[in-house]
Amino acid sequence: MELRILVPGHEVLRTPVSRVSAEGPGGSFTLLPDHVDLLTALVPGILEFRSPSAEGSEGAETYVGIDEGLMVKRGAAVVVTVRRAVPSADLASLRQRLEEDVLRLDENERQARRVLERLESSFLKGLIELGGTAS
């Protein structure tokens, strides 16, 4: 199978895989190449996959921290669309990268709130100057 992971604006990953495990609203599941086609929602969590090795056996497990989204399996193609995806070769580094992303998102949210507060303040000042009320 070929796994593609898409986030808004770009493709995070495209790789051949021998299996994919994820979690949907009804619980976790694993897709293998001969499974039937599927469309399912995904919940935030960890998507796991194995790439086939050169000898045809399964290679190392790879992990991707994902946000909510959708997974479509059609034939040999598995396409995952999510808001955010953070790939990692091991769980320890995935945890560290996710923590860094959360801190970065928190800082971005604080900055966005400061900008919004300035916009609201400017809007209210404009209303007052026009003789309106701020209630």
mmCIF file of N, CA and C in Angstrom, residues 23-128:
data_model
loop_
_atom_site.group_PDB
_atom_site.id
_atom_site.type_symbol
_atom_site.label_atom_id
_atom_site.label_comp_id
_atom_site.label_asym_id
_atom_site.label_seq_id
_atom_site.Cartn_x
_atom_site.Cartn_y
_atom_site.Cartn_z
ATOM 1 N N GLU A 23 -6.799 5.262 15.094
ATOM 2 C CA GLU A 23 -7.955 5.198 15.967
ATOM 3 C C GLU A 23 -9.067 6.065 15.411
ATOM 4 N N GLY A 24 -10.251 5.460 15.313
ATOM 5 C CA GLY A 24 -11.446 6.169 14.888
ATOM 6 C C GLY A 24 -12.395 6.320 16.060
ATOM 7 N N PRO A 25 -13.569 6.874 15.829
ATOM 8 C CA PRO A 25 -14.541 7.053 16.902
ATOM 9 C C PRO A 25 -14.950 5.741 17.572
ATOM 10 N N GLY A 26 -14.900 4.630 16.834
ATOM 11 C CA GLY A 26 -15.282 3.330 17.390
ATOM 12 C C GLY A 26 -14.135 2.552 17.992
ATOM 13 N N GLY A 27 -12.938 3.106 18.015
ATOM 14 C CA GLY A 27 -11.784 2.413 18.574
ATOM 15 C C GLY A 27 -10.661 2.276 17.563
ATOM 16 N N SER A 28 -9.615 1.559 17.948
ATOM 17 C CA SER A 28 -8.445 1.422 17.076
ATOM 18 C C SER A 28 -8.661 0.305 16.056
ATOM 19 N N PHE A 29 -7.936 0.399 14.947
ATOM 20 C CA PHE A 29 -8.042 -0.580 13.866
ATOM 21 C C PHE A 29 -6.727 -0.625 13.103
ATOM 22 N N THR A 30 -6.535 -1.693 12.354
ATOM 23 C CA THR A 30 -5.348 -1.861 11.515
ATOM 24 C C THR A 30 -5.785 -2.196 10.103
ATOM 25 N N LEU A 31 -5.173 -1.542 9.125
ATOM 26 C CA LEU A 31 -5.428 -1.822 7.715
ATOM 27 C C LEU A 31 -4.271 -2.613 7.131
ATOM 28 N N LEU A 32 -4.592 -3.657 6.389
ATOM 29 C CA LEU A 32 -3.620 -4.458 5.655
ATOM 30 C C LEU A 32 -3.932 -4.346 4.165
ATOM 31 N N PRO A 33 -2.989 -4.680 3.297
ATOM 32 C CA PRO A 33 -3.199 -4.489 1.857
ATOM 33 C C PRO A 33 -4.461 -5.142 1.287
ATOM 34 N N ASP A 34 -4.872 -6.299 1.790
ATOM 35 C CA ASP A 34 -6.029 -6.985 1.209
ATOM 36 C C ASP A 34 -7.357 -6.610 1.850
ATOM 37 N N HIS A 35 -7.359 -5.665 2.776
ATOM 38 C CA HIS A 35 -8.613 -5.266 3.413
ATOM 39 C C HIS A 35 -9.500 -4.507 2.427
ATOM 40 N N VAL A 36 -10.800 -4.505 2.712
ATOM 41 C CA VAL A 36 -11.757 -3.813 1.846
ATOM 42 C C VAL A 36 -11.528 -2.311 1.918
ATOM 43 N N ASP A 37 -12.036 -1.608 0.920
ATOM 44 C CA ASP A 37 -11.940 -0.156 0.905
ATOM 45 C C ASP A 37 -12.684 0.418 2.104
ATOM 46 N N LEU A 38 -12.257 1.594 2.553
ATOM 47 C CA LEU A 38 -12.752 2.138 3.802
ATOM 48 C C LEU A 38 -12.712 3.653 3.778
ATOM 49 N N LEU A 39 -13.697 4.262 4.393
ATOM 50 C CA LEU A 39 -13.694 5.695 4.684
ATOM 51 C C LEU A 39 -14.071 5.820 6.146
ATOM 52 N N THR A 40 -13.224 6.458 6.951
ATOM 53 C CA THR A 40 -13.519 6.597 8.380
ATOM 54 C C THR A 40 -12.977 7.910 8.917
ATOM 55 N N ALA A 41 -13.623 8.384 9.959
ATOM 56 C CA ALA A 41 -13.116 9.540 10.697
ATOM 57 C C ALA A 41 -11.977 9.071 11.592
ATOM 58 N N LEU A 42 -11.064 9.971 11.893
ATOM 59 C CA LEU A 42 -9.968 9.690 12.821
ATOM 60 C C LEU A 42 -10.075 10.637 13.997
ATOM 61 N N VAL A 43 -9.729 10.141 15.169
ATOM 62 C CA VAL A 43 -9.691 10.979 16.360
ATOM 63 C C VAL A 43 -8.228 11.353 16.633
ATOM 64 N N PRO A 44 -7.980 12.433 17.367
ATOM 65 C CA PRO A 44 -6.591 12.783 17.686
ATOM 66 C C PRO A 44 -5.891 11.632 18.399
ATOM 67 N N GLY A 45 -4.665 11.362 18.001
ATOM 68 C CA GLY A 45 -3.915 10.266 18.607
ATOM 69 C C GLY A 45 -2.657 9.965 17.825
ATOM 70 N N ILE A 46 -2.280 8.695 17.835
ATOM 71 C CA ILE A 46 -1.057 8.270 17.162
ATOM 72 C C ILE A 46 -1.406 7.295 16.056
ATOM 73 N N LEU A 47 -0.999 7.617 14.845
ATOM 74 C CA LEU A 47 -1.117 6.718 13.706
ATOM 75 C C LEU A 47 0.218 5.980 13.611
ATOM 76 N N GLU A 48 0.165 4.671 13.434
ATOM 77 C CA GLU A 48 1.385 3.867 13.327
ATOM 78 C C GLU A 48 1.394 3.182 11.965
ATOM 79 N N PHE A 49 2.585 3.018 11.401
ATOM 80 C CA PHE A 49 2.685 2.243 10.163
ATOM 81 C C PHE A 49 4.030 1.548 10.095
ATOM 82 N N ARG A 50 4.051 0.498 9.299
ATOM 83 C CA ARG A 50 5.296 -0.226 9.019
ATOM 84 C C ARG A 50 5.559 -0.154 7.537
ATOM 85 N N SER A 51 6.786 0.185 7.204
ATOM 86 C CA SER A 51 7.208 0.178 5.812
ATOM 87 C C SER A 51 7.802 -1.180 5.498
ATOM 88 N N PRO A 52 7.557 -1.703 4.298
ATOM 89 C CA PRO A 52 8.174 -2.986 3.956
ATOM 90 C C PRO A 52 9.688 -2.823 3.814
ATOM 91 N N SER A 53 10.439 -3.818 4.285
ATOM 92 C CA SER A 53 11.895 -3.761 4.145
ATOM 93 C C SER A 53 12.283 -4.297 2.767
ATOM 94 N N ALA A 54 13.540 -4.181 2.441
ATOM 95 C CA ALA A 54 14.030 -4.622 1.133
ATOM 96 C C ALA A 54 13.839 -6.122 0.919
ATOM 97 N N GLU A 55 13.878 -6.902 1.998
ATOM 98 C CA GLU A 55 13.733 -8.350 1.881
ATOM 99 C C GLU A 55 12.277 -8.781 1.808
ATOM 100 N N GLY A 56 11.343 -7.829 1.888
ATOM 101 C CA GLY A 56 9.935 -8.165 1.840
ATOM 102 C C GLY A 56 9.302 -8.333 3.205
ATOM 103 N N SER A 57 10.102 -8.373 4.269
ATOM 104 C CA SER A 57 9.546 -8.459 5.613
ATOM 105 C C SER A 57 9.176 -7.050 6.074
ATOM 106 N N GLU A 58 8.582 -6.959 7.239
ATOM 107 C CA GLU A 58 8.201 -5.648 7.737
ATOM 108 C C GLU A 58 9.395 -4.896 8.298
ATOM 109 N N GLY A 59 9.439 -3.610 8.018
ATOM 110 C CA GLY A 59 10.502 -2.764 8.531
ATOM 111 C C GLY A 59 10.140 -2.205 9.888
ATOM 112 N N ALA A 60 10.789 -1.134 10.251
ATOM 113 C CA ALA A 60 10.585 -0.512 11.560
ATOM 114 C C ALA A 60 9.237 0.193 11.634
ATOM 115 N N GLU A 61 8.729 0.278 12.844
ATOM 116 C CA GLU A 61 7.484 0.992 13.109
ATOM 117 C C GLU A 61 7.770 2.489 13.074
ATOM 118 N N THR A 62 6.879 3.260 12.459
ATOM 119 C CA THR A 62 6.985 4.716 12.443
ATOM 120 C C THR A 62 5.685 5.274 13.005
ATOM 121 N N TYR A 63 5.774 6.403 13.699
ATOM 122 C CA TYR A 63 4.629 6.986 14.388
ATOM 123 C C TYR A 63 4.363 8.388 13.857
ATOM 124 N N VAL A 64 3.083 8.752 13.848
ATOM 125 C CA VAL A 64 2.689 10.099 13.455
ATOM 126 C C VAL A 64 1.626 10.572 14.437
ATOM 127 N N GLY A 65 1.930 11.646 15.158
ATOM 128 C CA GLY A 65 0.915 12.261 16.010
ATOM 129 C C GLY A 65 -0.025 13.027 15.105
ATOM 130 N N ILE A 66 -1.333 12.741 15.217
ATOM 131 C CA ILE A 66 -2.291 13.382 14.319
ATOM 132 C C ILE A 66 -3.412 14.060 15.097
ATOM 133 N N ASP A 67 -4.001 15.033 14.450
ATOM 134 C CA ASP A 67 -5.204 15.675 14.939
ATOM 135 C C ASP A 67 -6.381 14.948 14.294
ATOM 136 N N GLU A 68 -7.601 15.381 14.582
ATOM 137 C CA GLU A 68 -8.749 14.724 13.981
ATOM 138 C C GLU A 68 -8.725 14.889 12.465
ATOM 139 N N GLY A 69 -9.358 13.946 11.756
ATOM 140 C CA GLY A 69 -9.385 14.015 10.309
ATOM 141 C C GLY A 69 -10.110 12.831 9.704
ATOM 142 N N LEU A 70 -9.723 12.488 8.483
ATOM 143 C CA LEU A 70 -10.339 11.394 7.736
ATOM 144 C C LEU A 70 -9.277 10.477 7.161
ATOM 145 N N MET A 71 -9.643 9.200 7.003
ATOM 146 C CA MET A 71 -8.782 8.230 6.333
ATOM 147 C C MET A 71 -9.606 7.544 5.250
ATOM 148 N N VAL A 72 -9.016 7.456 4.055
ATOM 149 C CA VAL A 72 -9.653 6.760 2.945
ATOM 150 C C VAL A 72 -8.691 5.696 2.446
ATOM 151 N N LYS A 73 -9.168 4.446 2.392
ATOM 152 C CA LYS A 73 -8.403 3.370 1.758
ATOM 153 C C LYS A 73 -9.171 2.973 0.519
ATOM 154 N N ARG A 74 -8.513 3.075 -0.606
ATOM 155 C CA ARG A 74 -9.112 2.678 -1.878
ATOM 156 C C ARG A 74 -8.064 1.905 -2.650
ATOM 157 N N GLY A 75 -8.276 0.606 -2.773
ATOM 158 C CA GLY A 75 -7.279 -0.241 -3.402
ATOM 159 C C GLY A 75 -6.013 -0.242 -2.572
ATOM 160 N N ALA A 76 -4.904 0.103 -3.209
ATOM 161 C CA ALA A 76 -3.619 0.117 -2.508
ATOM 162 C C ALA A 76 -3.264 1.494 -1.957
ATOM 163 N N ALA A 77 -4.163 2.470 -2.124
ATOM 164 C CA ALA A 77 -3.888 3.831 -1.661
ATOM 165 C C ALA A 77 -4.589 4.090 -0.331
ATOM 166 N N VAL A 78 -3.834 4.630 0.630
ATOM 167 C CA VAL A 78 -4.392 5.051 1.912
ATOM 168 C C VAL A 78 -4.061 6.532 2.054
ATOM 169 N N VAL A 79 -5.108 7.361 2.113
ATOM 170 C CA VAL A 79 -4.914 8.805 2.218
ATOM 171 C C VAL A 79 -5.505 9.270 3.540
ATOM 172 N N VAL A 80 -4.680 9.974 4.309
ATOM 173 C CA VAL A 80 -5.082 10.523 5.598
ATOM 174 C C VAL A 80 -5.043 12.039 5.471
ATOM 175 N N THR A 81 -6.159 12.688 5.809
ATOM 176 C CA THR A 81 -6.198 14.152 5.817
ATOM 177 C C THR A 81 -6.516 14.598 7.237
ATOM 178 N N VAL A 82 -5.623 15.402 7.802
ATOM 179 C CA VAL A 82 -5.763 15.876 9.170
ATOM 180 C C VAL A 82 -5.338 17.338 9.244
ATOM 181 N N ARG A 83 -5.694 17.999 10.346
ATOM 182 C CA ARG A 83 -5.286 19.398 10.505
ATOM 183 C C ARG A 83 -3.807 19.521 10.817
ATOM 184 N N ARG A 84 -3.284 18.600 11.639
ATOM 185 C CA ARG A 84 -1.856 18.613 11.991
ATOM 186 C C ARG A 84 -1.339 17.193 12.021
ATOM 187 N N ALA A 85 -0.067 17.022 11.640
ATOM 188 C CA ALA A 85 0.584 15.712 11.677
ATOM 189 C C ALA A 85 2.060 15.904 11.998
ATOM 190 N N VAL A 86 2.549 15.091 12.953
ATOM 191 C CA VAL A 86 3.948 15.185 13.384
ATOM 192 C C VAL A 86 4.556 13.789 13.318
ATOM 193 N N PRO A 87 5.339 13.487 12.257
ATOM 194 C CA PRO A 87 5.945 12.157 12.145
ATOM 195 C C PRO A 87 7.185 12.003 13.019
ATOM 196 N N SER A 88 7.445 10.744 13.444
ATOM 197 C CA SER A 88 8.620 10.455 14.258
ATOM 198 C C SER A 88 8.954 8.971 14.179
ATOM 199 N N ALA A 89 10.231 8.656 14.289
ATOM 200 C CA ALA A 89 10.669 7.258 14.237
ATOM 201 C C ALA A 89 10.460 6.526 15.556
ATOM 202 N N ASP A 90 10.330 7.284 16.670
ATOM 203 C CA ASP A 90 10.114 6.614 17.958
ATOM 204 C C ASP A 90 9.187 7.449 18.831
ATOM 205 N N LEU A 91 8.576 6.796 19.810
ATOM 206 C CA LEU A 91 7.579 7.457 20.649
ATOM 207 C C LEU A 91 8.166 8.547 21.534
ATOM 208 N N ALA A 92 9.399 8.357 22.007
ATOM 209 C CA ALA A 92 10.015 9.361 22.880
ATOM 210 C C ALA A 92 10.215 10.685 22.134
ATOM 211 N N SER A 93 10.757 10.626 20.932
ATOM 212 C CA SER A 93 10.961 11.872 20.182
ATOM 213 C C SER A 93 9.631 12.448 19.704
ATOM 214 N N LEU A 94 8.636 11.588 19.445
ATOM 215 C CA LEU A 94 7.308 12.081 19.072
ATOM 216 C C LEU A 94 6.725 12.890 20.226
ATOM 217 N N ARG A 95 6.827 12.366 21.429
ATOM 218 C CA ARG A 95 6.311 13.083 22.603
ATOM 219 C C ARG A 95 6.981 14.449 22.731
ATOM 220 N N GLN A 96 8.307 14.496 22.561
ATOM 221 C CA GLN A 96 9.038 15.756 22.680
ATOM 222 C C GLN A 96 8.589 16.737 21.595
ATOM 223 N N ARG A 97 8.452 16.255 20.356
ATOM 224 C CA ARG A 97 8.023 17.140 19.260
ATOM 225 C C ARG A 97 6.607 17.653 19.486
ATOM 226 N N LEU A 98 5.709 16.788 19.998
ATOM 227 C CA LEU A 98 4.338 17.215 20.257
ATOM 228 C C LEU A 98 4.290 18.263 21.368
ATOM 229 N N GLU A 99 5.107 18.076 22.411
ATOM 230 C CA GLU A 99 5.160 19.067 23.483
ATOM 231 C C GLU A 99 5.663 20.409 22.952
ATOM 232 N N GLU A 100 6.677 20.386 22.093
ATOM 233 C CA GLU A 100 7.187 21.618 21.488
ATOM 234 C C GLU A 100 6.115 22.279 20.636
ATOM 235 N N ASP A 101 5.368 21.485 19.872
ATOM 236 C CA ASP A 101 4.294 22.029 19.036
ATOM 237 C C ASP A 101 3.202 22.662 19.886
ATOM 238 N N VAL A 102 2.847 22.032 21.003
ATOM 239 C CA VAL A 102 1.818 22.582 21.887
ATOM 240 C C VAL A 102 2.287 23.911 22.464
ATOM 241 N N LEU A 103 3.547 23.986 22.894
ATOM 242 C CA LEU A 103 4.076 25.248 23.423
ATOM 243 C C LEU A 103 4.057 26.331 22.352
ATOM 244 N N ARG A 104 4.434 25.965 21.118
ATOM 245 C CA ARG A 104 4.434 26.919 20.016
ATOM 246 C C ARG A 104 3.000 27.378 19.714
ATOM 247 N N LEU A 105 2.039 26.444 19.728
ATOM 248 C CA LEU A 105 0.638 26.805 19.495
ATOM 249 C C LEU A 105 0.123 27.716 20.598
ATOM 250 N N ASP A 106 0.505 27.435 21.853
ATOM 251 C CA ASP A 106 0.088 28.292 22.963
ATOM 252 C C ASP A 106 0.606 29.713 22.768
ATOM 253 N N GLU A 107 1.864 29.854 22.363
ATOM 254 C CA GLU A 107 2.437 31.181 22.139
ATOM 255 C C GLU A 107 1.731 31.870 20.972
ATOM 256 N N ASN A 108 1.455 31.143 19.898
ATOM 257 C CA ASN A 108 0.731 31.718 18.758
ATOM 258 C C ASN A 108 -0.669 32.176 19.187
ATOM 259 N N GLU A 109 -1.319 31.402 20.035
ATOM 260 C CA GLU A 109 -2.646 31.775 20.521
ATOM 261 C C GLU A 109 -2.574 33.037 21.370
ATOM 262 N N ARG A 110 -1.558 33.145 22.222
ATOM 263 C CA ARG A 110 -1.390 34.358 23.037
ATOM 264 C C ARG A 110 -1.183 35.575 22.133
ATOM 265 N N GLN A 111 -0.366 35.425 21.104
ATOM 266 C CA GLN A 111 -0.133 36.536 20.182
ATOM 267 C C GLN A 111 -1.413 36.909 19.442
ATOM 268 N N ALA A 112 -2.179 35.919 19.010
ATOM 269 C CA ALA A 112 -3.435 36.191 18.311
ATOM 270 C C ALA A 112 -4.417 36.914 19.227
ATOM 271 N N ARG A 113 -4.464 36.520 20.498
ATOM 272 C CA ARG A 113 -5.358 37.190 21.447
ATOM 273 C C ARG A 113 -4.957 38.648 21.650
ATOM 274 N N ARG A 114 -3.632 38.914 21.731
ATOM 275 C CA ARG A 114 -3.169 40.300 21.881
ATOM 276 C C ARG A 114 -3.569 41.135 20.672
ATOM 277 N N VAL A 115 -3.444 40.589 19.482
ATOM 278 C CA VAL A 115 -3.835 41.315 18.270
ATOM 279 C C VAL A 115 -5.334 41.575 18.281
ATOM 280 N N LEU A 116 -6.114 40.559 18.650
ATOM 281 C CA LEU A 116 -7.566 40.714 18.710
ATOM 282 C C LEU A 116 -7.968 41.771 19.733
ATOM 283 N N GLU A 117 -7.300 41.802 20.884
ATOM 284 C CA GLU A 117 -7.592 42.813 21.894
ATOM 285 C C GLU A 117 -7.307 44.215 21.363
ATOM 286 N N ARG A 118 -6.195 44.365 20.620
ATOM 287 C CA ARG A 118 -5.880 45.676 20.031
ATOM 288 C C ARG A 118 -6.926 46.081 18.994
ATOM 289 N N LEU A 119 -7.376 45.138 18.191
ATOM 290 C CA LEU A 119 -8.405 45.434 17.194
ATOM 291 C C LEU A 119 -9.713 45.854 17.864
ATOM 292 N N GLU A 120 -10.101 45.130 18.905
ATOM 293 C CA GLU A 120 -11.329 45.471 19.624
ATOM 294 C C GLU A 120 -11.214 46.851 20.262
ATOM 295 N N SER A 121 -10.061 47.132 20.840
ATOM 296 C CA SER A 121 -9.843 48.427 21.469
ATOM 297 C C SER A 121 -9.932 49.550 20.432
ATOM 298 N N SER A 122 -9.293 49.354 19.286
ATOM 299 C CA SER A 122 -9.345 50.359 18.218
ATOM 300 C C SER A 122 -10.773 50.558 17.718
ATOM 301 N N PHE A 123 -11.518 49.460 17.593
ATOM 302 C CA PHE A 123 -12.900 49.530 17.141
ATOM 303 C C PHE A 123 -13.747 50.340 18.127
ATOM 304 N N LEU A 124 -13.588 50.047 19.431
ATOM 305 C CA LEU A 124 -14.359 50.769 20.439
ATOM 306 C C LEU A 124 -13.987 52.249 20.474
ATOM 307 N N LYS A 125 -12.690 52.565 20.325
ATOM 308 C CA LYS A 125 -12.271 53.971 20.285
ATOM 309 C C LYS A 125 -12.902 54.680 19.091
ATOM 310 N N GLY A 126 -12.963 53.988 17.958
ATOM 311 C CA GLY A 126 -13.579 54.568 16.768
ATOM 312 C C GLY A 126 -15.062 54.835 16.965
ATOM 313 N N LEU A 127 -15.749 53.907 17.632
ATOM 314 C CA LEU A 127 -17.174 54.105 17.923
ATOM 315 C C LEU A 127 -17.391 55.312 18.816
ATOM 316 N N ILE A 128 -16.555 55.420 19.840
ATOM 317 C CA ILE A 128 -16.683 56.549 20.772
ATOM 318 C C ILE A 128 -16.437 57.867 20.055
#
